[in-house]
PDB file of C-alpha atoms in Angstrom:
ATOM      1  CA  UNK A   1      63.101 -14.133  -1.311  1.00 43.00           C
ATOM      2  CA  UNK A   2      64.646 -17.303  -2.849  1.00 42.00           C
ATOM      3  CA  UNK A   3      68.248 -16.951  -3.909  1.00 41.00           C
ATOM      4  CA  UNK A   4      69.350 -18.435  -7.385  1.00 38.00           C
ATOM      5  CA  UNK A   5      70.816 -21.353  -7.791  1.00 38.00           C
ATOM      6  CA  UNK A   6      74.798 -20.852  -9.330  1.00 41.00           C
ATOM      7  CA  UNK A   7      76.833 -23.789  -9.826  1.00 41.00           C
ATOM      8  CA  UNK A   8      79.887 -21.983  -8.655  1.00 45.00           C
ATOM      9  CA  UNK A   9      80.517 -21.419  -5.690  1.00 44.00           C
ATOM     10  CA  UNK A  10      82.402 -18.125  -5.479  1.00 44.00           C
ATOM     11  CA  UNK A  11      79.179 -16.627  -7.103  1.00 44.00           C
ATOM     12  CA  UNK A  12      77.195 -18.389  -4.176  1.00 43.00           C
ATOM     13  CA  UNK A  13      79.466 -16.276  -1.482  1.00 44.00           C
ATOM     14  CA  UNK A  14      79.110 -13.476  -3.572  1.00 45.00           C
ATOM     15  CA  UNK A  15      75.413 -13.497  -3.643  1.00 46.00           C
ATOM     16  CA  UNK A  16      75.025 -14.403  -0.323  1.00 44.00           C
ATOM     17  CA  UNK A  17      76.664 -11.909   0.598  1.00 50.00           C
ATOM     18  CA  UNK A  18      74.868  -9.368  -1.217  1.00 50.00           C
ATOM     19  CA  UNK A  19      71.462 -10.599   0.576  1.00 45.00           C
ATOM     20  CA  UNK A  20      72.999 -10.225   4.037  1.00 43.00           C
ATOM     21  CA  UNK A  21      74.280  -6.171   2.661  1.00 49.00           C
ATOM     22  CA  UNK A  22      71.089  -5.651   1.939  1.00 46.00           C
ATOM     23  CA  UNK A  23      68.949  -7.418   5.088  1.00 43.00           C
ATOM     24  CA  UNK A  24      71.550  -5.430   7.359  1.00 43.00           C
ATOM     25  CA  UNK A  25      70.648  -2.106   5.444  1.00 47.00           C
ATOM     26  CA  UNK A  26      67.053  -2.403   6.143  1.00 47.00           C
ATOM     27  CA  UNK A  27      67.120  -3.010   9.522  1.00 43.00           C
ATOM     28  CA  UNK A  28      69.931  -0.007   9.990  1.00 46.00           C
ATOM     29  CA  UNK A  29      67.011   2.050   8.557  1.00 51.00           C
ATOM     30  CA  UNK A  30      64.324   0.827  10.663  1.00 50.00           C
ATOM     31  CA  UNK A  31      66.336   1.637  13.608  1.00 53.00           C
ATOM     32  CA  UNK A  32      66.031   5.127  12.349  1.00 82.00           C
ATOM     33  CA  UNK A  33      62.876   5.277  12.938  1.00 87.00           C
ATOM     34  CA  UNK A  34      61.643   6.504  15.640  1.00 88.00           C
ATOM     35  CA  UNK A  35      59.250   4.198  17.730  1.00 85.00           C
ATOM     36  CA  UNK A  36      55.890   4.357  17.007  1.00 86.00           C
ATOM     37  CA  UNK A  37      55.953   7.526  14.284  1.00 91.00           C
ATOM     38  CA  UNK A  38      53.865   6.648  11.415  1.00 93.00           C
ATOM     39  CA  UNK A  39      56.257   5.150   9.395  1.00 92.00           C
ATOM     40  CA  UNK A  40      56.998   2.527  12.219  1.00 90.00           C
ATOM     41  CA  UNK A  41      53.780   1.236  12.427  1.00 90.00           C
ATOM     42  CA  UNK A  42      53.644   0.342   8.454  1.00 89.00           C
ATOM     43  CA  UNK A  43      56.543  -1.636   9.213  1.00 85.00           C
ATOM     44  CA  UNK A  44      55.405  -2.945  13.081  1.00 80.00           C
ATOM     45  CA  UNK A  45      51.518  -3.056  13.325  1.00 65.00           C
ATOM     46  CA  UNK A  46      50.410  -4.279  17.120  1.00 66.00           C
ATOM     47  CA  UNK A  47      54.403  -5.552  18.104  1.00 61.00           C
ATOM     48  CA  UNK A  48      54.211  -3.641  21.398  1.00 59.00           C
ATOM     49  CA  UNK A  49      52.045  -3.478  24.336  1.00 64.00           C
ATOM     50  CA  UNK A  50      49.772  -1.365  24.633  1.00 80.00           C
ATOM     51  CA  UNK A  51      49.788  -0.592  20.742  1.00 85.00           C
ATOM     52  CA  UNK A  52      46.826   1.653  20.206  1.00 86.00           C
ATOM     53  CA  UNK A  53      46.920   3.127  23.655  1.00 89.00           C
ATOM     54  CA  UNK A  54      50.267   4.875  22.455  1.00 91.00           C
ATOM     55  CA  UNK A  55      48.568   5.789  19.468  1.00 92.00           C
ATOM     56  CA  UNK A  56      45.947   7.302  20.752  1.00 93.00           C
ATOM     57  CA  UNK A  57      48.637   9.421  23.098  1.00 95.00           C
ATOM     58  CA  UNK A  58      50.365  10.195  19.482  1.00 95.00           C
ATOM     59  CA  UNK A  59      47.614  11.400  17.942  1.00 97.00           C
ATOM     60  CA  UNK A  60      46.784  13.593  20.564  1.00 97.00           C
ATOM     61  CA  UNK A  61      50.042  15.320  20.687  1.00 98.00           C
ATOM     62  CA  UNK A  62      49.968  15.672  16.953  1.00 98.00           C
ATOM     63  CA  UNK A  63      51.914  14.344  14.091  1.00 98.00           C
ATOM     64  CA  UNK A  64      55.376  16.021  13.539  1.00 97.00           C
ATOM     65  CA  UNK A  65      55.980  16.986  10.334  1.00 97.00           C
ATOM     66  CA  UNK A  66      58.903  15.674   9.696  1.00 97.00           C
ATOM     67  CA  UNK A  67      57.738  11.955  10.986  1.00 97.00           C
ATOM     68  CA  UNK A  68      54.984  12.597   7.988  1.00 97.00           C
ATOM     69  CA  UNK A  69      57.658  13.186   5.962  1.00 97.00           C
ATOM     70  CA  UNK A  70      59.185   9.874   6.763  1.00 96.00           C
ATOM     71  CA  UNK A  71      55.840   8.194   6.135  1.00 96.00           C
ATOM     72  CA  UNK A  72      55.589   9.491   2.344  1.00 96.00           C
ATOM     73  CA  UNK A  73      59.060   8.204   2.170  1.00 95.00           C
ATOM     74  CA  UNK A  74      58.821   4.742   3.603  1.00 93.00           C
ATOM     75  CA  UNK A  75      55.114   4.028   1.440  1.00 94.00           C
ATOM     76  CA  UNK A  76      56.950   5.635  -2.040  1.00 93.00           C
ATOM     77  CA  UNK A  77      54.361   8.222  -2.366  1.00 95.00           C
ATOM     78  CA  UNK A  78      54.595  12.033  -2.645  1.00 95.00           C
ATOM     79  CA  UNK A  79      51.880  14.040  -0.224  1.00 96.00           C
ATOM     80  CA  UNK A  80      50.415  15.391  -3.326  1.00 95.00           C
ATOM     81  CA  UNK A  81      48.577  11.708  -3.607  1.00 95.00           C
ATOM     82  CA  UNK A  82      47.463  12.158  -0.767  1.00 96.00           C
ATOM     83  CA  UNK A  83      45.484  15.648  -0.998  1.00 95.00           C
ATOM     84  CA  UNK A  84      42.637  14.478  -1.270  1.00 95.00           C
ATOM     85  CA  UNK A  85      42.271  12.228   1.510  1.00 96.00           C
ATOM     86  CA  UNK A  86      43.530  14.631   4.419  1.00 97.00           C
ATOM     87  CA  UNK A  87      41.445  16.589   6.472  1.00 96.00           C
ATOM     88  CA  UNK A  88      43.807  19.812   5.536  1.00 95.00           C
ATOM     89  CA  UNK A  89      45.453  21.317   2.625  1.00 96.00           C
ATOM     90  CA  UNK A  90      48.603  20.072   2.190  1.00 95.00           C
ATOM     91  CA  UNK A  91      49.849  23.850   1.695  1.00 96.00           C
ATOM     92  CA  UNK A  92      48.434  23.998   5.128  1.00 96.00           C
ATOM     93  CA  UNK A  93      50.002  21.263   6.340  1.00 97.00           C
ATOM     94  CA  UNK A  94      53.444  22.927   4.642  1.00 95.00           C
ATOM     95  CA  UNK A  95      53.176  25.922   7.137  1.00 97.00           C
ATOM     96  CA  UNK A  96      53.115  23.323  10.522  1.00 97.00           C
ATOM     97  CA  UNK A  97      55.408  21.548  12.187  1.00 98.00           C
ATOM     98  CA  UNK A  98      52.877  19.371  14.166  1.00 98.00           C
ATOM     99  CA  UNK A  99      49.578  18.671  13.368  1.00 98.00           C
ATOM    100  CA  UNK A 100      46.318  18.706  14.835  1.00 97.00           C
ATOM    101  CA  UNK A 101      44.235  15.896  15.860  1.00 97.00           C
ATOM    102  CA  UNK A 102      41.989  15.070  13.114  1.00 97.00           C
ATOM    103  CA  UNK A 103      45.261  15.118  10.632  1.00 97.00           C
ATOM    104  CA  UNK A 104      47.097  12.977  13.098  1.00 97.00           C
ATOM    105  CA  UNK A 105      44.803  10.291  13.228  1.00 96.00           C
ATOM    106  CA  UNK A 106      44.343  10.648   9.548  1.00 97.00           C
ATOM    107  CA  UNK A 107      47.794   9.797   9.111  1.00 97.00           C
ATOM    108  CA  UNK A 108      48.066   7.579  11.545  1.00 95.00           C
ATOM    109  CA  UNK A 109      44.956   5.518  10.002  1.00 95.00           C
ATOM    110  CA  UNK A 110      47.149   5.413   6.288  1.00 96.00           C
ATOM    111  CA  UNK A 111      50.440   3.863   8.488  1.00 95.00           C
ATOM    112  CA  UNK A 112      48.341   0.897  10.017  1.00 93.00           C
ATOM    113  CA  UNK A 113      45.889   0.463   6.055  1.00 96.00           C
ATOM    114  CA  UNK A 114      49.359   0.334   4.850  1.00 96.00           C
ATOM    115  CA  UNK A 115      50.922  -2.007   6.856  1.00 93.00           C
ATOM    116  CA  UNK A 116      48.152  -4.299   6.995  1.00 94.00           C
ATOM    117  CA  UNK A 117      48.408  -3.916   2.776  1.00 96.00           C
ATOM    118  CA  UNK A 118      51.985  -5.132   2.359  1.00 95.00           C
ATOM    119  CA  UNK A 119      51.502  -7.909   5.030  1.00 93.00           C
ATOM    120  CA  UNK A 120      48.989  -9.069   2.820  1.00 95.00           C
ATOM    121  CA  UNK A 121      50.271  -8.182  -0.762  1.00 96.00           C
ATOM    122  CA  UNK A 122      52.977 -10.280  -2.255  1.00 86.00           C
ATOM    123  CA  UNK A 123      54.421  -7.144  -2.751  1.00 93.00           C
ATOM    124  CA  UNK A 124      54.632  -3.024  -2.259  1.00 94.00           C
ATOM    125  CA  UNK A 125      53.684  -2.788  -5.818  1.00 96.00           C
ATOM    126  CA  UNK A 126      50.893  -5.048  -5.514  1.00 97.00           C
ATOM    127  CA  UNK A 127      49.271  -3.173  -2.756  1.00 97.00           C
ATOM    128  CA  UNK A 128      49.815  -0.088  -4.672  1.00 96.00           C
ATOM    129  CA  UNK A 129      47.871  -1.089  -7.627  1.00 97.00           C
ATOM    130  CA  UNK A 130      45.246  -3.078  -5.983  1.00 98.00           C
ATOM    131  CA  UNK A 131      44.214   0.674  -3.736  1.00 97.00           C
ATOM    132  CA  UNK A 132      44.076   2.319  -7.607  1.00 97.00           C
ATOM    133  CA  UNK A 133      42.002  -0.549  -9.324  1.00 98.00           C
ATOM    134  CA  UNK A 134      38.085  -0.467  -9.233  1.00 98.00           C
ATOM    135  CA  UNK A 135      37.211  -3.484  -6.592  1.00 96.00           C
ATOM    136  CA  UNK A 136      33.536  -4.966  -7.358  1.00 95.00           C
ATOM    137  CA  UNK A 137      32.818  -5.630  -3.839  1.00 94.00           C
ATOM    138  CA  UNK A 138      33.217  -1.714  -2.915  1.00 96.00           C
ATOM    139  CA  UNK A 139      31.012  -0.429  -5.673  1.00 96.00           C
ATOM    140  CA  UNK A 140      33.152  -0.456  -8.703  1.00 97.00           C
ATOM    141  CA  UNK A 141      35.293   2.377  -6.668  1.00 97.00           C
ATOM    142  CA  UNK A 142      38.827   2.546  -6.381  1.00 98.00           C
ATOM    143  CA  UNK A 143      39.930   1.568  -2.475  1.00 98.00           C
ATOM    144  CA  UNK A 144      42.089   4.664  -2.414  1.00 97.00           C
ATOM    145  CA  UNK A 145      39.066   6.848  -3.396  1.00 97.00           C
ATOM    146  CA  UNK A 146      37.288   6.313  -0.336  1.00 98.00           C
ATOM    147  CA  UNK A 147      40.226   6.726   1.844  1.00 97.00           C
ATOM    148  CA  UNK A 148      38.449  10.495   2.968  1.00 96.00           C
ATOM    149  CA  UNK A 149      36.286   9.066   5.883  1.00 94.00           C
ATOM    150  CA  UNK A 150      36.692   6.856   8.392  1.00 92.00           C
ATOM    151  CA  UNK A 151      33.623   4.563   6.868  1.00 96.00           C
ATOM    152  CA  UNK A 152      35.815   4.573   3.676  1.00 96.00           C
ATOM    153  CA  UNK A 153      38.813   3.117   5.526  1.00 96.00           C
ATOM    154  CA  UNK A 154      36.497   0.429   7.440  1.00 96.00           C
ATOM    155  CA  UNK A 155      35.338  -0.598   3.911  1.00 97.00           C
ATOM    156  CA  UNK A 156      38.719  -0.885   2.846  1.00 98.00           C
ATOM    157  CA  UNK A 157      40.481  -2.637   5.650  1.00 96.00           C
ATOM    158  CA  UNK A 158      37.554  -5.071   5.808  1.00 96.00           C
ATOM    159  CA  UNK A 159      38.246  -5.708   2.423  1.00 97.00           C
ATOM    160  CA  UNK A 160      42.250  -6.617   2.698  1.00 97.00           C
ATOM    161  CA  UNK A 161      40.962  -8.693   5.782  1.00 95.00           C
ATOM    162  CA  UNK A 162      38.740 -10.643   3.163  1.00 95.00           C
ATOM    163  CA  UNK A 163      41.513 -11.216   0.784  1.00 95.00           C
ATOM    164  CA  UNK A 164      44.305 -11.872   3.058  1.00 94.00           C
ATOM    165  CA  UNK A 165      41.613 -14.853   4.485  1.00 94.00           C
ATOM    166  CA  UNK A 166      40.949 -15.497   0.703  1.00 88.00           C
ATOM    167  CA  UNK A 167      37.162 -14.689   1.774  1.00 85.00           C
ATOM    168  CA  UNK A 168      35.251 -13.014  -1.333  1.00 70.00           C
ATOM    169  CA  UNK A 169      32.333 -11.346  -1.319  1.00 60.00           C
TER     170      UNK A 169
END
C-alpha cells in the first residue's frame, strides 16, 4: 500500500487523508461482523483462543443463512460458483435459515482456504485466478475443481502452504 509521491503538499494531506477514510471504513465493516461467522474467519484465521474449538461448536449449531450470505459478499463471489462444491443444492439451501452440519463445515472449510489464500496472494484477485488456473502439481486440475471433498481441500491448502513457503513440487 505505498502512497505516491506529490510534490505539493496540500495533495499529500489530501491523499493521506483519503487512505485513513478508507482504513477507518474497513475496519467499521469488520466490526460488523459478527465474531467468528464465516466471513470473520477469512479476515481473522486462528486470532482467538481456542479457534477451532469454537468452530467446531459453530458448525454444530449450523451456519445461518444470512452469515453465508455475508461470506459470498466478503470473498466477491455469488453462491451460484459455488454449486458445485456444497454438499446441498443451493435452491435447498434458499429454503433454510440454518444449515446442517455437513454444509456448515463446508462453508466453514471455504472461510479458513480463503483466508489462508489472500494472506498468501499479493492480492484478492490473485487468489481468485490462481483457484481457476490448471496447477501442474494437482494434476493439471483447477484448485477450485476439487474443492467437493475434504481430500480436495487438503490438496489445495497444502498447495498455498507450498507457495506461500515458495516450496514447489
Amino acid at each position: 500500500m505505498g502512497a505516491k509521491i506529490i510534490s505539493n503538499d496540500s495533495n499529500k494531506l489530501v491523499s493521506n487523508q483519503s487512505r485513513k477514510a478508507n482504513i477507518s471504513k474497513r475496519v467499521q465493516q469488520d466490526y460488523t461482523i459478527s465474531k467468528f461467522s464465516p466471513a470473520w474467519v477469512v479476515l481473522h484465521a486462528k486470532d482467538a483462543p481456542g479457534f477451532k474449538l469454537e468452530l467446531i461448536d459453530r458448525i454444530r449449531d449450523g451456519v445461518k443463512k444470512a452469515d453465508w450470505k455475508q461470506l459470498i459478499k466478503k470473498i466477491g463471489a455469488t453462491e451460484k460458483e459455488f454449486e458445485n462444491i456444497l454438499p446441498t443444492s443451493i435452491s435447498s439451501m434458499q429454503k433454510k435459515s440454518v444449515y446442517g452440519k455437513e454444509t456448515s463445515e463446508r462453508i466453514y472449510e471455504l472461510a479458513r482456504l480463503f483466508g489462508l489464500g489472500y494472506k498468501v496472494f499479493d492480492s484478492h484477485t490473485d487468489f481468485r485466478n490462481w483457484l481457476m488456473t490448471p496447477s501442474r502439481a494437482l494434476g493439471k486440475k483447477k484448485p477450485f475443481e476439487l474443492l467437493d471433498s475434504s481430500f480436495g481441500f487438503e490438496l489445495v491448502e497444502n498447495e498455498i502452504i507450498r507457495i506461500q513457503y515458495n516450496v514447489y513440487g
